[in-house]
Every structure is written in structure tokens, then in C-alpha cells.
Coordinates of C-alpha atoms (C1' of nucleotides) in Angstrom, one line a residue:
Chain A
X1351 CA -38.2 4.2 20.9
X1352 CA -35.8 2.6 18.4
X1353 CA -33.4 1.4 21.0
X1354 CA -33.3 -2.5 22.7
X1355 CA -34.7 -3.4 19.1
X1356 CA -34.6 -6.5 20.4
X1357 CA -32.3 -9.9 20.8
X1358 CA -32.2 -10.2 17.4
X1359 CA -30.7 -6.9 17.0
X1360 CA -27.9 -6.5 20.0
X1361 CA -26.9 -10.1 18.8
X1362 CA -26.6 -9.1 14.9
X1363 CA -24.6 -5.9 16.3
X1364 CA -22.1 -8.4 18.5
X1365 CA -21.3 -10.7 15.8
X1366 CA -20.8 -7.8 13.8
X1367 CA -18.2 -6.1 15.9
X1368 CA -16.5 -9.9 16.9
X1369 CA -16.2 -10.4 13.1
X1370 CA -15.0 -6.7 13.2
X1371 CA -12.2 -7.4 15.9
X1372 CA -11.3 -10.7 14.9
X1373 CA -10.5 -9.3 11.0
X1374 CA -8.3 -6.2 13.1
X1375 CA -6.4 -8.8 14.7
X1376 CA -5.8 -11.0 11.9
X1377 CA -5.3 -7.8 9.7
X1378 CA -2.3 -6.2 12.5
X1379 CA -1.1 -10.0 12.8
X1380 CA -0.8 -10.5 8.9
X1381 CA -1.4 -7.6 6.6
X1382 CA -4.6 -7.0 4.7
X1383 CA -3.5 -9.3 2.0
X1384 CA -4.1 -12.1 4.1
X1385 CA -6.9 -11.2 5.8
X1386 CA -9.4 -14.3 4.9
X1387 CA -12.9 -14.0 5.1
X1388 CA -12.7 -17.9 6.0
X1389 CA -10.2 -17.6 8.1
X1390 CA -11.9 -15.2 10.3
X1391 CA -15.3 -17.4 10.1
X1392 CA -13.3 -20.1 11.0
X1393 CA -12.0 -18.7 13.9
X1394 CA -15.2 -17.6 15.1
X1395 CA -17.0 -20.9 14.7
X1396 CA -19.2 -20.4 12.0
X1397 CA -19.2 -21.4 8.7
X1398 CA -18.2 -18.9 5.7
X1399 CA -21.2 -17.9 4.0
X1400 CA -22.7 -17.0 6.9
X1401 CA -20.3 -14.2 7.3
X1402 CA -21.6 -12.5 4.0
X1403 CA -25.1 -12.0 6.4
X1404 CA -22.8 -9.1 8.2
X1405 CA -20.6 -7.9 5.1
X1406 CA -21.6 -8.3 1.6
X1407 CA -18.0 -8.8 0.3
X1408 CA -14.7 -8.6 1.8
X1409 CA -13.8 -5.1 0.3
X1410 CA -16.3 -4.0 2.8
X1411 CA -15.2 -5.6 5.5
X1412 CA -11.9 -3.6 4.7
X1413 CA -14.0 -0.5 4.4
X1414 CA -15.4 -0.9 8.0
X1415 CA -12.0 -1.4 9.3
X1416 CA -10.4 1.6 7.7
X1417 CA -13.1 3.8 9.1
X1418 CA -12.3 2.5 12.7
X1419 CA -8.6 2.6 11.4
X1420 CA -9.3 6.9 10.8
X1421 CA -11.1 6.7 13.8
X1422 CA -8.2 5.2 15.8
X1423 CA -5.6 7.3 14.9
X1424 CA -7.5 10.6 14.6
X1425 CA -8.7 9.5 18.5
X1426 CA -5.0 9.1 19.6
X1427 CA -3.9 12.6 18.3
X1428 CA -7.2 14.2 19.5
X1429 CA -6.1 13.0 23.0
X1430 CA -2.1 13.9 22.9
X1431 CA -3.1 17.0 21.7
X1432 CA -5.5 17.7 24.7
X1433 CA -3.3 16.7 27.0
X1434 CA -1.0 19.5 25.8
X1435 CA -4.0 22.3 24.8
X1436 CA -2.6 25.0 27.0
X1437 CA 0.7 25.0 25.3
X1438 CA 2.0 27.0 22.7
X1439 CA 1.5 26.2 18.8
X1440 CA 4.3 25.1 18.0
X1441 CA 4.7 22.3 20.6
X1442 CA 0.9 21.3 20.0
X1443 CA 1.6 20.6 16.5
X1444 CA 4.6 18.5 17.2
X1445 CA 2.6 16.6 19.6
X1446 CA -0.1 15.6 17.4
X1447 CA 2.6 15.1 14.6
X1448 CA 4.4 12.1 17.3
X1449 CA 0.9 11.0 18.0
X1450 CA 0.6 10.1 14.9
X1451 CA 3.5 8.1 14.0
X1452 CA 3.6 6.4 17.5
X1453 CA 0.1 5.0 16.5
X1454 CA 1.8 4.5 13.1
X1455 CA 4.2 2.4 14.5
X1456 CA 1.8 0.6 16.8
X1457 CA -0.7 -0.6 14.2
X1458 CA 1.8 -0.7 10.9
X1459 CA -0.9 -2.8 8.7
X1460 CA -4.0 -0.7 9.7
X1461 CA -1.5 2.1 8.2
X1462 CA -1.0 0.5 5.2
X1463 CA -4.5 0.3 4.8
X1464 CA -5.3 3.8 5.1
X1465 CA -2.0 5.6 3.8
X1466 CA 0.1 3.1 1.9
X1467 CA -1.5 2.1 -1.3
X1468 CA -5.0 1.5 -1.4
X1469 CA -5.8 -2.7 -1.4
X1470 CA -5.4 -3.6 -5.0
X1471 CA -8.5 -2.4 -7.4
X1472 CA -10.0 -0.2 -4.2
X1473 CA -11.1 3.1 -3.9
X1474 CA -12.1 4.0 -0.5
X1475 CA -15.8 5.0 -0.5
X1476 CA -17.2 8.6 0.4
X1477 CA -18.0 7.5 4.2
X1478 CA -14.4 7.5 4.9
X1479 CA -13.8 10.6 4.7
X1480 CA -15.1 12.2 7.9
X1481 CA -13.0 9.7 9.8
X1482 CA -10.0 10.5 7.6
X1483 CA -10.1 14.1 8.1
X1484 CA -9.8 14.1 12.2
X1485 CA -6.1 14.8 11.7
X1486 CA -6.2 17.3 9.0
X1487 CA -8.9 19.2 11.1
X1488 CA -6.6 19.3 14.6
X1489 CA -3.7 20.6 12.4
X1490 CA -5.8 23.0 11.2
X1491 CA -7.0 23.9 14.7
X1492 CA -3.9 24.5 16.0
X1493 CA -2.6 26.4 13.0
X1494 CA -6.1 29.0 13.8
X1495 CA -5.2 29.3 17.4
X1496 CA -1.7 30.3 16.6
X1497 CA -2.5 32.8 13.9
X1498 CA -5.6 34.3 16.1
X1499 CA -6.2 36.9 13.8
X1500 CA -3.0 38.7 13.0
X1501 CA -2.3 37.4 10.3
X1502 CA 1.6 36.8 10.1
X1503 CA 2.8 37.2 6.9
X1504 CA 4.5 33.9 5.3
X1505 CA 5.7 33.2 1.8
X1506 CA 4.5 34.6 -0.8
X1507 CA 2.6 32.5 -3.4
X1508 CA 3.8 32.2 -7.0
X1509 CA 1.3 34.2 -9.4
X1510 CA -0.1 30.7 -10.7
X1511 CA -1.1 29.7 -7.7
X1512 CA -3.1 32.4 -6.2
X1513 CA -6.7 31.2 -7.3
X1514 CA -6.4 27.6 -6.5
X1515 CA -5.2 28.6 -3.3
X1516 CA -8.0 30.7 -2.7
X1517 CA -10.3 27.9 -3.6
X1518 CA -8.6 25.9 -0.8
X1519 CA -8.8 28.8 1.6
X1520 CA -12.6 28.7 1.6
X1521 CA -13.0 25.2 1.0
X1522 CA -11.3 24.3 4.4
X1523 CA -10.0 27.3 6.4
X1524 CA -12.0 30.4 5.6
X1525 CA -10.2 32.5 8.1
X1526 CA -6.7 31.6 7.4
X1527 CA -4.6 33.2 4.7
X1528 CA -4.4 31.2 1.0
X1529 CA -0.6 31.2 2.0
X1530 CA -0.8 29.5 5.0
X1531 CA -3.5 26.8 3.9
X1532 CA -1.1 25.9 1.4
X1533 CA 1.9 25.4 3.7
X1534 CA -0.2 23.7 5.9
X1535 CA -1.9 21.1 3.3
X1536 CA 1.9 20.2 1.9
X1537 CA 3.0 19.9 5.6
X1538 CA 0.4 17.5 6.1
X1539 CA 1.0 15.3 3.2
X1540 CA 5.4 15.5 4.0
X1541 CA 4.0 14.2 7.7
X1542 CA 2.7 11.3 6.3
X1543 CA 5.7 10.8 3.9
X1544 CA 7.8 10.9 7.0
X1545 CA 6.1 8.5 8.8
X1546 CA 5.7 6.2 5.7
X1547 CA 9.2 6.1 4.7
X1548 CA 10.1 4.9 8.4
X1549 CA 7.7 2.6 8.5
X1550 CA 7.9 0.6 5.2
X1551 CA 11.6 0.4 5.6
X1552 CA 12.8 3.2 3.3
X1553 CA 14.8 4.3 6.0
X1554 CA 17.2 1.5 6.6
X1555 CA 20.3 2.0 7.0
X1556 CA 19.9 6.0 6.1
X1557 CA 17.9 7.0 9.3
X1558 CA 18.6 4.7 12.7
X1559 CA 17.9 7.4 15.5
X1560 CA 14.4 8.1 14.4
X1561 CA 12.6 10.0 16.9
X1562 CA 14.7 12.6 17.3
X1563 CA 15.0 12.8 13.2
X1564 CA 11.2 12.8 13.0
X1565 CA 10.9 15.2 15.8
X1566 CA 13.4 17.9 14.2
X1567 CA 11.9 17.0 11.0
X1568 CA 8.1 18.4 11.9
X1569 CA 9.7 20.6 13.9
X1570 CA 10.3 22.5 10.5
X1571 CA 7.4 21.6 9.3
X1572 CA 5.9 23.6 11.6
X1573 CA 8.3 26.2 11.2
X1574 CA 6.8 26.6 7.6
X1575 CA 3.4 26.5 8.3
X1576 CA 4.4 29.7 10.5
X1577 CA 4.4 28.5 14.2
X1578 CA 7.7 29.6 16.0
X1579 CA 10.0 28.4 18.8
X1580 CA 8.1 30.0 22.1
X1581 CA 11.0 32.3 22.9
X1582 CA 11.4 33.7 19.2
X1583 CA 15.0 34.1 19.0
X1584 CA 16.6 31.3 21.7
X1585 CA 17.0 28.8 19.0
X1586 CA 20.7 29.4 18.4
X1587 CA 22.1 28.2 21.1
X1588 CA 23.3 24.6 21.4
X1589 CA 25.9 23.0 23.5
X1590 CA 29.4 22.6 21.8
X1591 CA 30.0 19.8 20.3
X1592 CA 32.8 18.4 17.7
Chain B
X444 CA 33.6 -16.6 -24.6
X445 CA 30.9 -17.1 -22.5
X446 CA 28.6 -14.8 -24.9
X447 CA 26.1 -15.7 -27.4
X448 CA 25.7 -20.1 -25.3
X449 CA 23.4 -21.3 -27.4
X450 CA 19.6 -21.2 -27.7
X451 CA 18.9 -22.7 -24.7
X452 CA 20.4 -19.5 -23.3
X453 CA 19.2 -16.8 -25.7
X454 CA 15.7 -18.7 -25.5
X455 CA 15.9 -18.2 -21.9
X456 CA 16.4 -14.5 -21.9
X457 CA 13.7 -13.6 -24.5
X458 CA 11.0 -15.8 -21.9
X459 CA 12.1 -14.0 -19.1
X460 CA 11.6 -10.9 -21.1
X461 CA 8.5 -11.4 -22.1
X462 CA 6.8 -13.4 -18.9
X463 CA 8.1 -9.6 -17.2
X464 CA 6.7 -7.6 -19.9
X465 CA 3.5 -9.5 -19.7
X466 CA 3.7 -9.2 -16.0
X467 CA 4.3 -5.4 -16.1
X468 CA 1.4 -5.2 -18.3
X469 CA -1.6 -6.8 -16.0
X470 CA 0.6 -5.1 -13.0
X471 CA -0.3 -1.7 -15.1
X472 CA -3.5 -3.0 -16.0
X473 CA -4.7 -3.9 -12.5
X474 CA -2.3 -3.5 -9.9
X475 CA 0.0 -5.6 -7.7
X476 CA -2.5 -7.8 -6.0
X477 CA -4.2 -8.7 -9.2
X478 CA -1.5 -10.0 -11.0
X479 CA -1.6 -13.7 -11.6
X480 CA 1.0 -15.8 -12.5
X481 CA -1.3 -18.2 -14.2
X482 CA -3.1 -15.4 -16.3
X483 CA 0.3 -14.4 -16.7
X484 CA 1.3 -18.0 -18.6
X485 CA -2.1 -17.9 -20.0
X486 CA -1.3 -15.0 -22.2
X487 CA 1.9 -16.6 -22.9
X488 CA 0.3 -19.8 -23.9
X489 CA 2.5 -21.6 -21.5
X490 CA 1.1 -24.1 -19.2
X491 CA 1.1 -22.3 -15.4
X492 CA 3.6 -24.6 -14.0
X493 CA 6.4 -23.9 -16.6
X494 CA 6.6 -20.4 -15.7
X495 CA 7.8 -21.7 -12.0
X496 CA 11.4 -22.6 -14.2
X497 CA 11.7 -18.7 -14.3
X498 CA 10.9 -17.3 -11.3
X499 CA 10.4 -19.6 -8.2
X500 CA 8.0 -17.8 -6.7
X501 CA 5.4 -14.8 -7.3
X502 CA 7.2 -12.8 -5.0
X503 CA 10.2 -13.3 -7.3
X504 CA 8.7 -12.2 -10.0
X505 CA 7.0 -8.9 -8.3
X506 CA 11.1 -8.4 -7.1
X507 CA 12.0 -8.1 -10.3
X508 CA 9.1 -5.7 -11.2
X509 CA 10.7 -3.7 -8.2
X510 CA 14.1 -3.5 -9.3
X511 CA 12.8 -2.5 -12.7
X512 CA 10.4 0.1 -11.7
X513 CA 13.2 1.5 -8.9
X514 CA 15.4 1.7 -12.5
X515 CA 12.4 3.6 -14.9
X516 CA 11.9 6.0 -12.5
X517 CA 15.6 6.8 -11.8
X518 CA 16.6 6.8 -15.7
X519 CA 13.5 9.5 -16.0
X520 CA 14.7 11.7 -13.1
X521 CA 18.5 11.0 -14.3
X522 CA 17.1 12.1 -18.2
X523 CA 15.3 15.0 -16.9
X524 CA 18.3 16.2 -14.6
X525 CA 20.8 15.8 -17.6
X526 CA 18.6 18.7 -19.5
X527 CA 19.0 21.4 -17.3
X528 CA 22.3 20.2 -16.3
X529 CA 23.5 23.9 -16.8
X530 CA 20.7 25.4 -14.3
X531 CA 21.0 26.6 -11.1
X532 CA 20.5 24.4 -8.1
X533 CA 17.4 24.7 -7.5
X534 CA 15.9 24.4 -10.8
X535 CA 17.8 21.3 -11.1
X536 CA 16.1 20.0 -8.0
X537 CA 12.4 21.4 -9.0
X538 CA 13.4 19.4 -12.2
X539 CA 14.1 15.7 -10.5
X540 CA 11.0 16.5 -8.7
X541 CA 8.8 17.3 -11.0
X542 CA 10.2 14.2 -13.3
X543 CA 9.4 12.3 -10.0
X544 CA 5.8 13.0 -9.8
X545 CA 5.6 12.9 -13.8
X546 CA 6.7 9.0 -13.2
X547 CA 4.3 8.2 -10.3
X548 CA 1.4 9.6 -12.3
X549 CA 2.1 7.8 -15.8
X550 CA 3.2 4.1 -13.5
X551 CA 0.9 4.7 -10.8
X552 CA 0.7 0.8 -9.8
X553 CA 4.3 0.6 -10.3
X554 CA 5.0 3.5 -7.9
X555 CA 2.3 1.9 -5.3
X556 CA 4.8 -1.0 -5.8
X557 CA 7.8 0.4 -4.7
X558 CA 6.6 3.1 -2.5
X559 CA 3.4 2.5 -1.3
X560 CA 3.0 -0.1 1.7
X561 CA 5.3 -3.1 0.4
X562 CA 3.3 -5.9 -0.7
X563 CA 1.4 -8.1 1.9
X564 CA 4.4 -10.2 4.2
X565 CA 6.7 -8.8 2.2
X566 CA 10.0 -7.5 2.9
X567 CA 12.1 -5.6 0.2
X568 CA 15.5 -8.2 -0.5
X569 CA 19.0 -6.2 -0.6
X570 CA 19.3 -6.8 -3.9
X571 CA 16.5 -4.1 -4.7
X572 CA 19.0 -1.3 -3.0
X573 CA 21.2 0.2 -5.7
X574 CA 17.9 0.7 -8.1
X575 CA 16.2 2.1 -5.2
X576 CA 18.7 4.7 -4.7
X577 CA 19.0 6.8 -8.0
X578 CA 17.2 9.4 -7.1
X579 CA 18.5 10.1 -3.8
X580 CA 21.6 10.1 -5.3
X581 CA 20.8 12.4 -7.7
X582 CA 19.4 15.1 -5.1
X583 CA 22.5 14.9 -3.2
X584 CA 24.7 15.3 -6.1
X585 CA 22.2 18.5 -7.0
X586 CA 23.0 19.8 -3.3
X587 CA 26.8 19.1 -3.3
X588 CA 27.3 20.9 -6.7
X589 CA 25.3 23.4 -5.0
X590 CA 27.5 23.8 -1.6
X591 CA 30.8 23.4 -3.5
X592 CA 32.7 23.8 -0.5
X593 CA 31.0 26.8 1.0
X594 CA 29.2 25.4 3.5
X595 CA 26.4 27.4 3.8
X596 CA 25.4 28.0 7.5
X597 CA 21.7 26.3 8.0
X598 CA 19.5 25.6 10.7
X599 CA 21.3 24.2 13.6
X600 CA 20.2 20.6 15.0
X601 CA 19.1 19.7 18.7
X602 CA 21.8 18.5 20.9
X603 CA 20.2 14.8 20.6
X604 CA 20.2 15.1 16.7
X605 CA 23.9 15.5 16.6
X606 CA 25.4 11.6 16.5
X607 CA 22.9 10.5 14.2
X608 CA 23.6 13.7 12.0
X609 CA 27.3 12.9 11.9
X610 CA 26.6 9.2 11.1
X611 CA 24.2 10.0 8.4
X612 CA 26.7 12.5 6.8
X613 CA 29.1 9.7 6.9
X614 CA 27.0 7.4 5.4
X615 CA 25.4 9.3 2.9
X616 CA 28.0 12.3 1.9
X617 CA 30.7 12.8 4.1
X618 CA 31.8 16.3 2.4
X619 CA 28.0 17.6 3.3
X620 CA 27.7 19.0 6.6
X621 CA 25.4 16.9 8.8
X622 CA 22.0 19.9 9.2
X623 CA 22.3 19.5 4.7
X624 CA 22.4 16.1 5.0
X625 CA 19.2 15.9 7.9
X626 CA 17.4 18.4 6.1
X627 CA 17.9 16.4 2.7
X628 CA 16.6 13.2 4.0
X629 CA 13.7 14.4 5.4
X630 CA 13.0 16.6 2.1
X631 CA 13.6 13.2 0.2
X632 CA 10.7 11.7 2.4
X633 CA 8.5 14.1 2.2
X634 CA 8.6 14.4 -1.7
X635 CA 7.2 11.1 -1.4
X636 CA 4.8 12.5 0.9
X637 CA 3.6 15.1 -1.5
X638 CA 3.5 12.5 -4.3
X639 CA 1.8 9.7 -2.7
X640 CA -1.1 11.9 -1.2
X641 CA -1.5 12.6 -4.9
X642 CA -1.6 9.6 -6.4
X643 CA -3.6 7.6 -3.7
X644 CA -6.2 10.0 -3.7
X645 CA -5.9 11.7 -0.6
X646 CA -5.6 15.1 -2.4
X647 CA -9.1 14.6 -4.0
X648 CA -11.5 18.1 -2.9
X649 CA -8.7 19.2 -1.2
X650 CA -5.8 20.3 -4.4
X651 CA -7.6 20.5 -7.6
X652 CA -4.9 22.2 -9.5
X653 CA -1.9 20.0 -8.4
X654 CA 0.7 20.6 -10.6
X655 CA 1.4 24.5 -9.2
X656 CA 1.1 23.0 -6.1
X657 CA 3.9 20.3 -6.1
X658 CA 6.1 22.9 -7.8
X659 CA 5.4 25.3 -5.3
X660 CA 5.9 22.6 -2.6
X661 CA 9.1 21.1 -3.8
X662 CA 10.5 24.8 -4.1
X663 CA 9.9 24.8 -0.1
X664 CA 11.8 22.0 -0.1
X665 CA 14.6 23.1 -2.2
X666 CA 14.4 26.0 0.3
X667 CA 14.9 23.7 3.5
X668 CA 18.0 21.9 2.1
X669 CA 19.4 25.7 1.2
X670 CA 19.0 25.8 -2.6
X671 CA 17.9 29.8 -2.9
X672 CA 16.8 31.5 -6.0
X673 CA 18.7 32.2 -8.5
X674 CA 18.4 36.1 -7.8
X675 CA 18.1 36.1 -4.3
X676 CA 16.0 38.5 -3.6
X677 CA 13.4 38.7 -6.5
X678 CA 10.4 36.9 -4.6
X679 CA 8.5 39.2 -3.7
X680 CA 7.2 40.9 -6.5
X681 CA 3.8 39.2 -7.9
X682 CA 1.3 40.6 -9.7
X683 CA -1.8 42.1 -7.8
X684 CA -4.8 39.5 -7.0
X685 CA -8.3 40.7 -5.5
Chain C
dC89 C1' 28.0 -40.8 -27.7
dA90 C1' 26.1 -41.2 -23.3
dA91 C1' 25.1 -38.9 -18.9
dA92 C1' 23.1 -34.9 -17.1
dA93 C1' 20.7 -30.9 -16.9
dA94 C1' 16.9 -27.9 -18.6
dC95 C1' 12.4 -27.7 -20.1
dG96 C1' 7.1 -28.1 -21.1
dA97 C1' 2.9 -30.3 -20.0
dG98 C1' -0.3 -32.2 -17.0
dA99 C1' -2.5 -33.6 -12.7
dG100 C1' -3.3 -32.5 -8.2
dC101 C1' -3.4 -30.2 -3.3
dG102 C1' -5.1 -26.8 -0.3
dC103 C1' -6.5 -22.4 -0.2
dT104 C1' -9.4 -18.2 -1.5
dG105 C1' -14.0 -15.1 -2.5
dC106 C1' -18.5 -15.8 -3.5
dT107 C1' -23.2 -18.0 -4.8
dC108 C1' -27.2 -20.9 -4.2
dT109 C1' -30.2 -23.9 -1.8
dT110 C1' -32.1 -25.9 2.4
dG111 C1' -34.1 -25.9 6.8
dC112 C1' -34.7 -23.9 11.4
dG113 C1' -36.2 -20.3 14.8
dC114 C1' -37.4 -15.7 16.1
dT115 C1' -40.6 -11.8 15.3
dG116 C1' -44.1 -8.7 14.0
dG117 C1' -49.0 -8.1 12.3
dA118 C1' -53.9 -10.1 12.0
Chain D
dT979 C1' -52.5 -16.1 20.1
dC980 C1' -51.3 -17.9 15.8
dC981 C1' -48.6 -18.0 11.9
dA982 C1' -46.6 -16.1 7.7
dG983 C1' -42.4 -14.2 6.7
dC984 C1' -37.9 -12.8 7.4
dG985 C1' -33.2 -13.3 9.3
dC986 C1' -30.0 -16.6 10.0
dA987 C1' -26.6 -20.7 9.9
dA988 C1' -25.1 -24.5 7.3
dG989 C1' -23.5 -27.1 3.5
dA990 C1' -22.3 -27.9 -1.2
dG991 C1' -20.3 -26.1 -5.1
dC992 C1' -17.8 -23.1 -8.7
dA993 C1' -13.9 -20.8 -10.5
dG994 C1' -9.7 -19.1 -9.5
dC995 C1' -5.2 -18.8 -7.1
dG996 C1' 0.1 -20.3 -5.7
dC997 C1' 2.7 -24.0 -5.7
dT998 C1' 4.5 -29.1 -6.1
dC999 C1' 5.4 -33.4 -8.2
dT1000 C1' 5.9 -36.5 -12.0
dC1001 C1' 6.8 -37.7 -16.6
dG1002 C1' 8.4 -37.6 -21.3
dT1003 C1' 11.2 -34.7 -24.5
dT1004 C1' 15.0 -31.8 -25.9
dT1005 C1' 19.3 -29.6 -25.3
dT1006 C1' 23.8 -29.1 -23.4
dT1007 C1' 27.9 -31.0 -21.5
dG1008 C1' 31.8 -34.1 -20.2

DNA sequence: CAAAAACGAGAGCGCTGCTCTTGCGCTGGA
DNA sequence: TCCAGCGCAAGAGCAGCGCTCTCGTTTTTG
């Protein structure tokens, strides 16, 4: 058996993950930027080249935290959105959409790291992606379940587009229309323009109520990507007001 | 007169000039984080601590960056706009797009400056506002010339929405009713949305053939705020794909 | 013309990421 | 069971960073 290697082993895993959780906290308390490999040695007691025994450089360090950054947010939407798995479309894609910026909000740095702009002179490494996609793949999910087969017909793509949006098709969604895999890839990058505009302050002074904003906002989102109120027609009517 | 002081004065300008246009460069070169201000005085053959008589801080100096990039990317979509000044609606909006996106992707470190997540600790100052809103003014003035007093009926807002909508409108364009001025803002985000996923590499295996794409996906947006085709009802008809 | 302000140069402080060497203790194979 | 070898912590050190302070010199100003 490869388990129980030994102490050696379960003690280089725990100073792994305390070096781990000691970088997250400095990195929510102060931004990547000045996230200090010394610092973080320091605060653990040991000295600073001892640290590079666990992570060769800092970039990785960063790497391993955006992975459990991914991994973080794609575990809060998993969980809203199974919380809500019997309801209809619409409302499960909105939930997963406020998932997401309420961990946005929680953990603004960790964020930054994985959708503002990459740390300076980094390009995030193939092993990311899995982690990264956990969102994409729910939206996808729910966007399936709502078009079970029929096939609703949605905008029609401009000539120009046709073949690179049949590429997309069957590179992510086999059984979902070219049409809709489109909306749906553009909805998912305007999400995360809504929730980075709020978040790095682009919205001061020009948005104040923002949940309800944000809510309406992917509300249409998912209006475009085909999923309708539950009661088709009942969206009309609104109390009075001056 | 209070023009043409002296050298000291003219000598002062030209050094600010050219410790920003050396700035700009490594900030091109490299990105934000990498930009030094001793490499900086290096290039200029000035000793480090003479450049401090310029800007007091690196922050300073990265402000300045700011303001200027907020100002290149605003004269490009204000240049682009002016050319199809003449066009309908929503031409002229595909157009600021378009000249948007054109911008990121020929500065991308300069747009990860201003758009991506703001610089480690750092907090945009107010001075940074009037640059930062060309654009935005541009895409309102694109969908007031397009509403000229019609008022187009669009998608009505949740009760909670409606405060905020008013104060918005207010805010932002009073003679725009508030749903044009909701939808708007949120298009305005999510342009950055579309843009950003782009440029930071979030796109990568999933849009190969972009441009289409953002063209296609802006028109969606020129659709939420209400800017139609110019023949309303010639959509439909594209040429026959497999 | 003299006082004052602006400026360039240099030294220095504390911090950073990272490397290299040294010595200790656990661990796996003979 | 022994012991060679590897993993590990520690320390010193290097080059670079932002920033401060001092000290002559030059320019502007009253």
C-alpha cells in the first residue's frame, strides 16, 4: 500500500498545507502583491530557504493557491446549485450566477488572482484548468437540463460564425445547438465582467443597490442563453409605481 | 503671463514626459508589477533618488499611467465613433466596441492596469474619474441619439430594482428612462467581461476565432439596451450550413 | 544681490526572491 | 542491524527593490 508512507511523509504534507493556509490568509489580508515568501516563513517559524523544500519559487506557491482558489468557488456554486436542483432553469442559473459573486465578494484577492489580471509576467499553467472550468461546466449543466432535447430555437448566428461555433459545439456541449453554446460562452464571460466591475470599484457611485442590479442583470443573461421566467408570460406585471 | 517660466519649468515638463514614456515602455514591455522605478532612472541615466522630485511615490507614477491609458483608450473609441458618426445606432455601438477590444489587445498591460484587478493595496484616487469615463459616455450618448425622445418600451424591472433605477437615471442620464439606463450599465460591464476573458486568457480552447465572436456578442448587447437593426426584420435570412 | 526654492547625486535602511553550503536526523536496502 | 544516502532546517549571502536623508550646486524669486 502507498498510503501512511510514513512520518516523514504526513509531516511534509502538513507543512505543506500550513504554508498553503498561512499564504491564503496573508494573500485575502493583503493582496497577492504582498504575499512574502518570508513573511509567511516567518510566521510559521522557520527560516526562508527552507520554504523553497515545499515550493520551488513563489509563482508556484500562487499556482497552488489558485487551484484551491477554482476549487473554492466552483465548490460554493456546486453546493447553491444543489440546494436548488429541483427548480426550474432559470432560477438554477441565477443561483449559481449569486453563488458566485457572493464568494466573489467574500474572498476579493483570491479573485483577483484567478479573474483580474494574471500576477505580473504569469501565465497560469495547464493544471488549472480543471479547477477553473467547475463553473463553466454547472452553467453548462443547467443550460442541458433546460433544453432536454427540444431544441428551442434562439438567435440566429451571423454567416461568419457558423463554423467556429460548430467547433465550440463539439468541443464542449456536443448536444446543444452551436447557437446556444455561443450565448452561453458570452454569458459566462459578461458574469464575470459583472462581478469584476463591482468588485474592483468600477461601480462607484454608478451602481449602489447591487444585488438587486446583479440579480436582474443575469436574470437576462439567462434570458439569452434561452431559459424563461417559469410561468412564460407573467413577467409583465409589476406593482405601480411613479 | 504665466506661460513659457523659464527652463526650470520647460525642463520639468520634458522629464516628466519622458520618465512616463519610459515608464509606459517597461509597463508595455513587462507589465505593472515589473516596472521599476530605478530601472526606470536607469534608462534615463538619472540617479534613482532624483526621480522621487517627480513623482513621490510609485504609485504616483502608475496613477499617472492610469489616467493616461483611461485617455488612449477613450480618444480611440471617441476616433472610431466620429467615423461612422452618420450610422445607425447600433453600428455606432458595434463600432465603440469593437475599437474597445482593438485597444485592450494592442495595450494589453495597460488595460490589465485599469481594468483588470487594481494594483496590489491600491485604490483608484478621484482624480482618475473623468478619463475613466469616456467611453461610457460615449455609449450613452450612442443610445440617447438613438431614443430621441421616443422612449422605446423595454423590459420592465422588479419592484426592488425601481429606486436604484431612478437614481441611476438621475445620475447617469436623466432624459433616459431608468430599464435603458439598467440595461446600459450592465451592457457596459459586461463588454469588459467579454474583453477581459479575451485578453487574460480565459478564452484559450474555448473561442478560437474571436473577432466574430465579440461582434456577434456586442450586437446582443446593442440588442439588450434596444438598438435594433437597421432593417428590422432582415435577420433571419443566412446562407445554408451543413 | 541675497535668500529661498528646486534639483542631482550619493549613501544607506529594510525589505524582497532566490541560491549555496553546512550539518543533523530519519529511512530504506544490504 | 547497520549505515549510506536522502530529506530537511538553518544560516549567510547576492542582487534587486521602494524610499529617505543629506549635501553641494544651480536656478528662480523677492
Amino acid at each position: 500500500m502507498s498510503t501512511a508512507q510514513g512520518a516523514r511523509a504526513r509531516a511534509r504534507i502538513e507543512v505543506t498545507a500550513a504554508i498553503k493556509d498561512e499564504a491564503r490568509r496573508q494573500l485575502a489580508a493583503e493582496g497577492a502583491a504582498k504575499l512574502s515568501l518570508r513573511a509567511v516563513a516567518r510566521e510559521l517559524g522557520m527560516v526562508s530557504s527552507a520554504l523553497y523544500r515545499y515550493f520551488p519559487s513563489r509563482d508556484d506557491l500562487l499556482t497552488a493557491l489558485i487551484i484551491d482558489a477554482y476549487d473554492s468557488l466552483g465548490e460554493e456554486a456546486e453546493s447553491a446549485h444543489a440546494e436548488v436542483a429541483a427548480a426550474g432553469p432559470r432560477e438554477r442559473w441565477i443561483t449559481v450566477c449569486v453563488a458566485a459573486r457572493r464568494w466573489a465578494l467574500a474572498h476579493p484577492h483570491e479573485y483577483a488572482l484567478i479573474y483580474g489580471s494574471p500576477v505580473p509576467g504569469y501565465t497560469a499553467p495547464q493544471e488549472t484548468v480543471p479547477a477553473a472550468s467547475r463553473v463553466g461546466v454547472l452553467l453548462i449543466g443547467v443550460v442541458r437540463d433546460a433544453y432536454g432535447g427540444k431544441g428551442v430555437a434562439r438567435t440566429p448566428l451571423p454567416a461568419e460564425m457558423k463554423t467556429e461555433a460548430q467547433r465550440m459545439s463539439a468541443e464542449l456541449a456536443p448536444d446543444l445547438p452551436p447557437e446556444v453554446i455561443v450565448a452561453l460562452v458570452a454569458s459566462w464571460a459578461q458574469l464575470y465582467g459583472l462581478i469584476g466591475f463591482e468588485l474592483f470599484g468600477q461601480f462607484n457611485r454608478v451602481v449602489e443597490d447591487r444585488e438587486p442590479f446583479f440579480r436582474h442583470a443575469v436574470g437576462r443573461l439567462a434570458h439569452d442563453v434561452g431559459l424563461v421566467y417559469p410561468e412564460q408570460a407573467a413577467t409583465a406585471g409589476g406593482p405601480p409605481s411613479p
